[in-house]
mmCIF file of C-alpha atoms and ligand atoms in Angstrom:
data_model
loop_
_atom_site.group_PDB
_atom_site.id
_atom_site.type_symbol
_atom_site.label_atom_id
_atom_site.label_comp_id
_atom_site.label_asym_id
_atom_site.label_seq_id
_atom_site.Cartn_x
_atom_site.Cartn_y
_atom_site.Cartn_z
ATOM 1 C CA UNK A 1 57.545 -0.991 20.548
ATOM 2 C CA UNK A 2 54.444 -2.300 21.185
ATOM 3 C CA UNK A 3 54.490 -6.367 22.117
ATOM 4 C CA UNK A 4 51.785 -8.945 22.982
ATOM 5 C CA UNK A 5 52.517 -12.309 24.596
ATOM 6 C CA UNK A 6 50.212 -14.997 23.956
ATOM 7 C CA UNK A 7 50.635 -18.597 25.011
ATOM 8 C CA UNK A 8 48.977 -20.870 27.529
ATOM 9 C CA UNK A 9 48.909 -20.687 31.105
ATOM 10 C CA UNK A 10 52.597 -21.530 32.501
ATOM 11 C CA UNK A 11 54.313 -21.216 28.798
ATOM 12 C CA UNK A 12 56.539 -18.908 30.013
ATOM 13 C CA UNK A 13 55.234 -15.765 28.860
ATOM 14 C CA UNK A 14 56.056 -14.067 31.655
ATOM 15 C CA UNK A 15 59.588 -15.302 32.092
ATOM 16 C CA UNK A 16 60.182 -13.775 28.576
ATOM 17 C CA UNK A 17 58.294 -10.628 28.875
ATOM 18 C CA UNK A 18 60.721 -9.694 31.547
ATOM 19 C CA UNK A 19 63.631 -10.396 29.914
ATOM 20 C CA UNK A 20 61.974 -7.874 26.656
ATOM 21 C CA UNK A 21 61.110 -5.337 29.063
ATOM 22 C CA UNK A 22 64.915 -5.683 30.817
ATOM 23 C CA UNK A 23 66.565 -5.848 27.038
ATOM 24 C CA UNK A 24 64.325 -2.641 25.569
ATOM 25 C CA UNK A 25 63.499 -0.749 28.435
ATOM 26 C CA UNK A 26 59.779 -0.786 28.320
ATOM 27 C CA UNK A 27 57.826 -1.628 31.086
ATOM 28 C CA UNK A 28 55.939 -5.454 31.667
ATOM 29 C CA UNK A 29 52.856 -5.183 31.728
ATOM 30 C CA UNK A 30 50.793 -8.355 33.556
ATOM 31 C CA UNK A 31 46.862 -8.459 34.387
ATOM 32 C CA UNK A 32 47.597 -11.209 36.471
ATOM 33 C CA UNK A 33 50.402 -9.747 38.759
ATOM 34 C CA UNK A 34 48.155 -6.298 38.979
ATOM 35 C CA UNK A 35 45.352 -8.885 39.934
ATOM 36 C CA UNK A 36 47.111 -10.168 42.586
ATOM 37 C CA UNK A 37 48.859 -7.121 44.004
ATOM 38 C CA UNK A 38 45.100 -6.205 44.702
ATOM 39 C CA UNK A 39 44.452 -9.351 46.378
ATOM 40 C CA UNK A 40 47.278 -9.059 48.338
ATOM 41 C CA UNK A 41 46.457 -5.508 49.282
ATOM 42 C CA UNK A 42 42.818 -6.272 50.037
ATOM 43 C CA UNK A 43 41.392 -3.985 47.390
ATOM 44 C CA UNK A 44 37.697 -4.118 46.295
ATOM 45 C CA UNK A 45 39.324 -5.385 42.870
ATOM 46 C CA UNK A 46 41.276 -7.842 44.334
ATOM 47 C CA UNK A 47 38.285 -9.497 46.090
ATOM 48 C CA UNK A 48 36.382 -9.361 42.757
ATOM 49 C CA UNK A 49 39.058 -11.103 41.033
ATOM 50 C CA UNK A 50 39.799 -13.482 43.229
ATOM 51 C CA UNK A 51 36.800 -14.991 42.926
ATOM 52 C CA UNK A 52 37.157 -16.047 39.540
ATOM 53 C CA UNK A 53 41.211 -16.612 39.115
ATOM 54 C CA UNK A 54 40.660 -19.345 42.472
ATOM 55 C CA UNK A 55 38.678 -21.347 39.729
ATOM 56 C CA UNK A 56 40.750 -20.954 37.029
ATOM 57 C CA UNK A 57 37.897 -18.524 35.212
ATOM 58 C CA UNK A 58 38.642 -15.194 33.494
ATOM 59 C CA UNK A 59 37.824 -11.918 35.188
ATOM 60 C CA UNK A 60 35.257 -10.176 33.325
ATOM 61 C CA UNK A 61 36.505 -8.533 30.615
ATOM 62 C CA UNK A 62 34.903 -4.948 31.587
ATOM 63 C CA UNK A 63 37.040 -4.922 34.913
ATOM 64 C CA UNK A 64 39.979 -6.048 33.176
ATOM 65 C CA UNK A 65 40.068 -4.214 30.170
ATOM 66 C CA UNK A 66 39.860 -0.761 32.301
ATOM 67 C CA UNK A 67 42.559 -1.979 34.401
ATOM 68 C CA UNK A 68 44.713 -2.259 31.516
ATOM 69 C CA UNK A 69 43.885 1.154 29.391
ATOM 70 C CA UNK A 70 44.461 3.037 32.675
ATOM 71 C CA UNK A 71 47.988 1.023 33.101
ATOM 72 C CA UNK A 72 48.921 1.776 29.503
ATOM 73 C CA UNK A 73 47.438 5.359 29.503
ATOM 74 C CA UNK A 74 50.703 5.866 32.515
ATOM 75 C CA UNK A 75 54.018 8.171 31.779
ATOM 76 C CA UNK A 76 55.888 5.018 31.467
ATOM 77 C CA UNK A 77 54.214 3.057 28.575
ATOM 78 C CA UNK A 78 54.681 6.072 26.364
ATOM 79 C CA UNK A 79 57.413 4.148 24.750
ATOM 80 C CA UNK A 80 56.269 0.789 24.242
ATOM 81 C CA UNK A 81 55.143 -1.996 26.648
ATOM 82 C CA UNK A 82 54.719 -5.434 26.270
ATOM 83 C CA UNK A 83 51.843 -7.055 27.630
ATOM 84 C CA UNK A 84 51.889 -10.400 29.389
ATOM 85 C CA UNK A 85 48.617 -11.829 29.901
ATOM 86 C CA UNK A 86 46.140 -9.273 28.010
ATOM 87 C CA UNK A 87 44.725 -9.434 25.874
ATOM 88 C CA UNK A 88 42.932 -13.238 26.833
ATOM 89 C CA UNK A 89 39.320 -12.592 24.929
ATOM 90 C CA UNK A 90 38.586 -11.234 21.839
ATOM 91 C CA UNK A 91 36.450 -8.288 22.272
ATOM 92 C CA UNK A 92 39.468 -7.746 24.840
ATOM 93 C CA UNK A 93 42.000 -7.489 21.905
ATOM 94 C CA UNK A 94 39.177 -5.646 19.699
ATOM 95 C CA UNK A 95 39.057 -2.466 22.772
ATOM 96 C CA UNK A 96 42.683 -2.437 22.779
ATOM 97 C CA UNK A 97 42.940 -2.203 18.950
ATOM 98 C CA UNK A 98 40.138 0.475 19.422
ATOM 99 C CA UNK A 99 42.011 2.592 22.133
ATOM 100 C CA UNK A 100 45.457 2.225 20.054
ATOM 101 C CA UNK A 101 43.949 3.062 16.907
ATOM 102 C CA UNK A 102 42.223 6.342 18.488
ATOM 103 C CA UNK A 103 45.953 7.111 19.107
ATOM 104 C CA UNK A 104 47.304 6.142 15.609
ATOM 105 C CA UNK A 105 48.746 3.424 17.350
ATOM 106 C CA UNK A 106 49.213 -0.251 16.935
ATOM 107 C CA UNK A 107 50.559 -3.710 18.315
ATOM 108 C CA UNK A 108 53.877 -4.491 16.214
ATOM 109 C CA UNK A 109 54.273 -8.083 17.372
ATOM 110 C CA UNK A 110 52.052 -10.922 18.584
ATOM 111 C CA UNK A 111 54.466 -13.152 20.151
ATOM 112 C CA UNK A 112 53.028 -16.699 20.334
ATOM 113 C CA UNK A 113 54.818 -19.243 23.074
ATOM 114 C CA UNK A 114 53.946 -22.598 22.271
ATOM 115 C CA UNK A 115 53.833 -25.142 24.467
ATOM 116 C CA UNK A 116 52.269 -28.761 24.118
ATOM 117 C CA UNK A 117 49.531 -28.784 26.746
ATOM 118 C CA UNK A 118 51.287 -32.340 28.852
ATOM 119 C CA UNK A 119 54.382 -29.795 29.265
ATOM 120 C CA UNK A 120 52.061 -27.015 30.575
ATOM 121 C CA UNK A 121 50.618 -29.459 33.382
ATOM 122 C CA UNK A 122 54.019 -30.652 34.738
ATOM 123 C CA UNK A 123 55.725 -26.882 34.622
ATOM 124 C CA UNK A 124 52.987 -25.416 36.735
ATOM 125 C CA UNK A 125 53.238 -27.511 39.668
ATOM 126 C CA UNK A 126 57.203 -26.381 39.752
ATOM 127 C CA UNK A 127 56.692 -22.452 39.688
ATOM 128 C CA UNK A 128 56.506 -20.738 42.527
ATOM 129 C CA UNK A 129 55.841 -16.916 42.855
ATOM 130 C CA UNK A 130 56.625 -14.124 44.330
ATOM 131 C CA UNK A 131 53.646 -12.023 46.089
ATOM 132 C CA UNK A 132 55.085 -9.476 46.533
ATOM 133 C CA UNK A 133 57.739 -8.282 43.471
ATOM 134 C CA UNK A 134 55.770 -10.743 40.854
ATOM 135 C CA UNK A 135 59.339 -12.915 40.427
ATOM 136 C CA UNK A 136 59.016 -16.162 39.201
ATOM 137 C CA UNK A 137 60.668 -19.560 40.043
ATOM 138 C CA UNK A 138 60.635 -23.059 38.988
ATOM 139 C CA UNK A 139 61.810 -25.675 41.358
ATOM 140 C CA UNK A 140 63.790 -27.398 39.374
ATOM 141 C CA UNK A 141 64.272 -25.159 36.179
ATOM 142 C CA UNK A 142 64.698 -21.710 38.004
ATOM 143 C CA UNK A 143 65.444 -22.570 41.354
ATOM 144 C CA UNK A 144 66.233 -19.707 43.831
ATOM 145 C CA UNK A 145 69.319 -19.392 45.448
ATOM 146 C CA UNK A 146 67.303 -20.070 49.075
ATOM 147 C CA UNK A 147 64.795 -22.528 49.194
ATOM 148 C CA UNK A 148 61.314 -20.825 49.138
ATOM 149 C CA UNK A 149 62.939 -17.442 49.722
ATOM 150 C CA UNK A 150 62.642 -15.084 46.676
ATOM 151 C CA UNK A 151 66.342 -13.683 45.451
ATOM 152 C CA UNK A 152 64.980 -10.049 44.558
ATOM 153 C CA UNK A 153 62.895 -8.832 47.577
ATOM 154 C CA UNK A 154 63.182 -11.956 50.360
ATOM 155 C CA UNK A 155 60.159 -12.444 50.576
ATOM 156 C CA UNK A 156 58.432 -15.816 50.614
ATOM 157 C CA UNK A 157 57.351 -17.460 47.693
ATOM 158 C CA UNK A 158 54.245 -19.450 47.516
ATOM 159 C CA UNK A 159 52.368 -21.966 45.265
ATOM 160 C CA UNK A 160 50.099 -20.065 43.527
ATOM 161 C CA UNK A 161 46.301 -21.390 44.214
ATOM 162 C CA UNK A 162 45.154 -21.546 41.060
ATOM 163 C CA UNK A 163 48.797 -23.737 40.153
ATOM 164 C CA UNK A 164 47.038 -26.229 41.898
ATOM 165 C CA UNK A 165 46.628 -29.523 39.225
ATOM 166 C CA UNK A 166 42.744 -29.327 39.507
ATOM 167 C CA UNK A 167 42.668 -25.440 38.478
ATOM 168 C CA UNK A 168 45.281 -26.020 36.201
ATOM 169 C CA UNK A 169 43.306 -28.134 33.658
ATOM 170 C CA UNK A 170 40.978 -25.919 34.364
ATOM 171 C CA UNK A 171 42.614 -22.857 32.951
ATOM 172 C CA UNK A 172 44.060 -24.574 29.960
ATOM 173 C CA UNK A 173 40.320 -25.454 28.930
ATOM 174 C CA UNK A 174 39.457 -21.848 29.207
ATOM 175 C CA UNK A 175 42.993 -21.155 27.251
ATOM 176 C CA UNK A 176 41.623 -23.148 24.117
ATOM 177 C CA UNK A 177 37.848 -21.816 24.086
ATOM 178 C CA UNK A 178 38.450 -18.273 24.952
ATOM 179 C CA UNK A 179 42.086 -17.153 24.650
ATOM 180 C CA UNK A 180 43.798 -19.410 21.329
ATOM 181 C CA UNK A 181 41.240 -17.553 18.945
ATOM 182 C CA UNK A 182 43.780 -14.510 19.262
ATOM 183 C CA UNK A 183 46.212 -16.445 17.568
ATOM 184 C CA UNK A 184 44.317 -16.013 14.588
ATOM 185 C CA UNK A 185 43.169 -12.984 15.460
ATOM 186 C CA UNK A 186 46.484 -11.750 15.505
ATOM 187 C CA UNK A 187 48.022 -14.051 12.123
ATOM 188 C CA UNK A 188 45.056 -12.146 10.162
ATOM 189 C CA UNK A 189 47.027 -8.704 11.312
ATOM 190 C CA UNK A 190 49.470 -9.673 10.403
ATOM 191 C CA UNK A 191 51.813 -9.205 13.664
ATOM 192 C CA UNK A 192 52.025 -12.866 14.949
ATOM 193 C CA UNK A 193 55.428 -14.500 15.459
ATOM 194 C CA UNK A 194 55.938 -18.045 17.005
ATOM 195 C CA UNK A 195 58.165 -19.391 18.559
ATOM 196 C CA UNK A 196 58.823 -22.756 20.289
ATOM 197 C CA UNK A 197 58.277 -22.156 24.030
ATOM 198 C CA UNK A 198 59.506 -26.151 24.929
ATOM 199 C CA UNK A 199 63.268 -25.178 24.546
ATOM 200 C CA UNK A 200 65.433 -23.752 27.562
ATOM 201 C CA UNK A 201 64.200 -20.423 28.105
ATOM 202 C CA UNK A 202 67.442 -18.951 27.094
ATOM 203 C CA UNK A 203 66.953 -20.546 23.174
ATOM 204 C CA UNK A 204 63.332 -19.274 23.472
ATOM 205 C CA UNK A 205 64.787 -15.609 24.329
ATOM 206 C CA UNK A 206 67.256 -15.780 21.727
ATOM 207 C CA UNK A 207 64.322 -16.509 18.777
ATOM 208 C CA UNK A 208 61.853 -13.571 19.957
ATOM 209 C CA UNK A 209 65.395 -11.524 19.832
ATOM 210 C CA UNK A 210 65.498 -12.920 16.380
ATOM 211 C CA UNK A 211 61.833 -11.475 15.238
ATOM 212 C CA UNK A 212 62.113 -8.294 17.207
ATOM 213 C CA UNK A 213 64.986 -8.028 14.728
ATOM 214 C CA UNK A 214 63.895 -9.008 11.293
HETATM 215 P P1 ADP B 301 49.238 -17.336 33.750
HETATM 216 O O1 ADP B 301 50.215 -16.544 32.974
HETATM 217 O O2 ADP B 301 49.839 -18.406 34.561
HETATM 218 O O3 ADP B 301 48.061 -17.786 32.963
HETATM 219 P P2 ADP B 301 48.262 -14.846 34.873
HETATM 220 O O4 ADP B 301 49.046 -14.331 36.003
HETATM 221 O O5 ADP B 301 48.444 -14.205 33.550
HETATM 222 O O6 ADP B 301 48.574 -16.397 34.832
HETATM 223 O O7 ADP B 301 46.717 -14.812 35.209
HETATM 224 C C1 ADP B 301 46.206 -15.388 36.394
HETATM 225 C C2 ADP B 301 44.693 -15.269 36.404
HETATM 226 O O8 ADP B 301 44.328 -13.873 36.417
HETATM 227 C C3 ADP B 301 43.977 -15.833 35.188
HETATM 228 O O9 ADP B 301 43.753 -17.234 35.286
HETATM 229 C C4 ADP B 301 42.676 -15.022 35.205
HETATM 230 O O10 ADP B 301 41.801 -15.500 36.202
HETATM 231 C C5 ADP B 301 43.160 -13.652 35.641
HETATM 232 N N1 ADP B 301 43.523 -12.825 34.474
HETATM 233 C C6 ADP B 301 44.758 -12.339 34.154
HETATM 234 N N2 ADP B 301 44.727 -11.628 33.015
HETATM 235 C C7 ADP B 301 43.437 -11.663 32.583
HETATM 236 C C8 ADP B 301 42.749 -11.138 31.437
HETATM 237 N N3 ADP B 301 43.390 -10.431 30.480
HETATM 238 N N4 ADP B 301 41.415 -11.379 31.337
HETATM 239 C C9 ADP B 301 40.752 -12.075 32.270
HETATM 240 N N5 ADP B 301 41.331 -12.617 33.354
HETATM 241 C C10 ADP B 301 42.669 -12.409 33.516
HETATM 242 P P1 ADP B 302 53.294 -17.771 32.053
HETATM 243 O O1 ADP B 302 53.571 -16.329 32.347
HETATM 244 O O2 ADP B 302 53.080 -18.038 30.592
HETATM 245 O O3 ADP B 302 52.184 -18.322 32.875
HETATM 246 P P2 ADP B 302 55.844 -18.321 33.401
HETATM 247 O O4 ADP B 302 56.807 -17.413 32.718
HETATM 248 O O5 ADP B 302 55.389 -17.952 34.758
HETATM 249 O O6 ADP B 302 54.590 -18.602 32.426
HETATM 250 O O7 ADP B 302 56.485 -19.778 33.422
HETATM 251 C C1 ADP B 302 55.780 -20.894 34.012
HETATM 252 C C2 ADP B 302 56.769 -21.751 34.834
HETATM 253 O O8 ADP B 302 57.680 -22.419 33.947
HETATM 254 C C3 ADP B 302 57.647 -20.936 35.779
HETATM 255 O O9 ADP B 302 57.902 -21.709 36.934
HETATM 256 C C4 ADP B 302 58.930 -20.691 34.988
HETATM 257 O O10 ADP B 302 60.056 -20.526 35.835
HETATM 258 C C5 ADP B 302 59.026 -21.966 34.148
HETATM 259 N N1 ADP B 302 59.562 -21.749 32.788
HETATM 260 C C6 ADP B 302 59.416 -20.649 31.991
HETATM 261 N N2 ADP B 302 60.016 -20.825 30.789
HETATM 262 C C7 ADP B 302 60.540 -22.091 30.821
HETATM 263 C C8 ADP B 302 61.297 -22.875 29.861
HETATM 264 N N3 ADP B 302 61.601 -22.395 28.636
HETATM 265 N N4 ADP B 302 61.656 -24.112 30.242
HETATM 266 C C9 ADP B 302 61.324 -24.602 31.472
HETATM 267 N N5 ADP B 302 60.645 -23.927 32.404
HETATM 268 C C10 ADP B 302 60.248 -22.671 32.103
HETATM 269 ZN ZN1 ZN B 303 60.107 -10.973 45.382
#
């Protein structure tokens, strides 16, 4: 099973995708946590894409796109995946269609997480992150069992820089020009499923269980 998440910065996409990838067994696939994993590890990628994610910009979509055929192209995906923040352009989606097809392969489902944008604002100055495992927190929704200490690895978790308010608007600008065309994108497929992302994340997980199904 092959699964897209779409959805605005901070909709939750990535809280779901992990609770897919736990439910099905396929891996979760996230631009943005490889992204950072390269920052944190001082990589020549992470340096490149640092520069644009501090200012709320896309990565190019050459470096990304390779990034994510050689992820998928791994042992692991041979199953299924489901992709958390990829494809965020269109001529992204269109080289991932290409690559797929070239396989006789396709994307099953397009799940859309929709979120009103004043929700967006006040969710991402609650979530905190985890560097170094890619867990996710919200201070008041998802709250860890130790302040500022993440439950999985014990690490630290931080405030992501570009969660800051001014980076925030920011990103859900670029969300609407570059990244909401996929919707349609995606409806003219024929794969795209909605589903309310403003309910308790629980309610949201139990409707994308409900379309995985039908
Ligand atoms: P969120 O889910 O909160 O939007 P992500 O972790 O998915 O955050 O992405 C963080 C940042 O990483 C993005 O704002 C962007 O700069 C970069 N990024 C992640 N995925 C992509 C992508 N597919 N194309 C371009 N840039 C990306
Ligand atoms: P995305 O991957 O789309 O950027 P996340 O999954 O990281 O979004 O969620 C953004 C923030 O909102 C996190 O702090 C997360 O814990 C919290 N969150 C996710 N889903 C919900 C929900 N249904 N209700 C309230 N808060 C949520
Ligand atoms: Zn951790």
């Amino acid at each position: 099973m092959k699964i897209i998440m779409l959805g605005a910065p901070g909709a939750g996409k990535g809280t779901q995708a992990k609770m897919i990838a736990d439910k099905y067994g396929i891996p979760h696939v996230s631009t943005g946590d490889i992204f950072r994993a390269n920052i944190k590890n001082g990589t020549p990628l992470g340096t490149e894409a640092k520069q644009y994610m501090d200012k709320g910009l896309l990565v190019p979509d050459e470096l990304t796109v390779k990034i994510l055929l050689d992820r998928v192209a791994q042992e692991d995906c041979k199953n299924g995946y489901v992709l958390d923040g990829f494809p965020r352009t269109i001529p992204q989606a269109e080289v991932l269609d290409k690559a797929l097809a070239e396989l006789g392969d396709k994307i099953d489902y397009a799940i859309d997480v929709d979120v009103p944008d004043e929700n967006i604002v006040r969710r991402m100055g609650g979530r905190r992150a985890c560097l170094s495992c890619g867990a996710t927190y919200h201070i008041e929704h998802v709250p860890p069992k130790k302040e500022g200490i993440c439950d999985v690895c014990g690490q630290p978790l931080v405030l992501r820089d570009d969660d800051r308010p001014e980076t925030v608007q920011n990103r859900l600008n670029v969300y609407h020009e570059q990244t909401q065309p996929l919707i349609d994108f995606y409806q003219k497929k024929g794969v795209l499923k909605t589903v309310d992302g403003t309910k308790d994340m629980k309610d949201v997980f139990a409707d994308i269980e409900a379309v995985l199904k039908a």
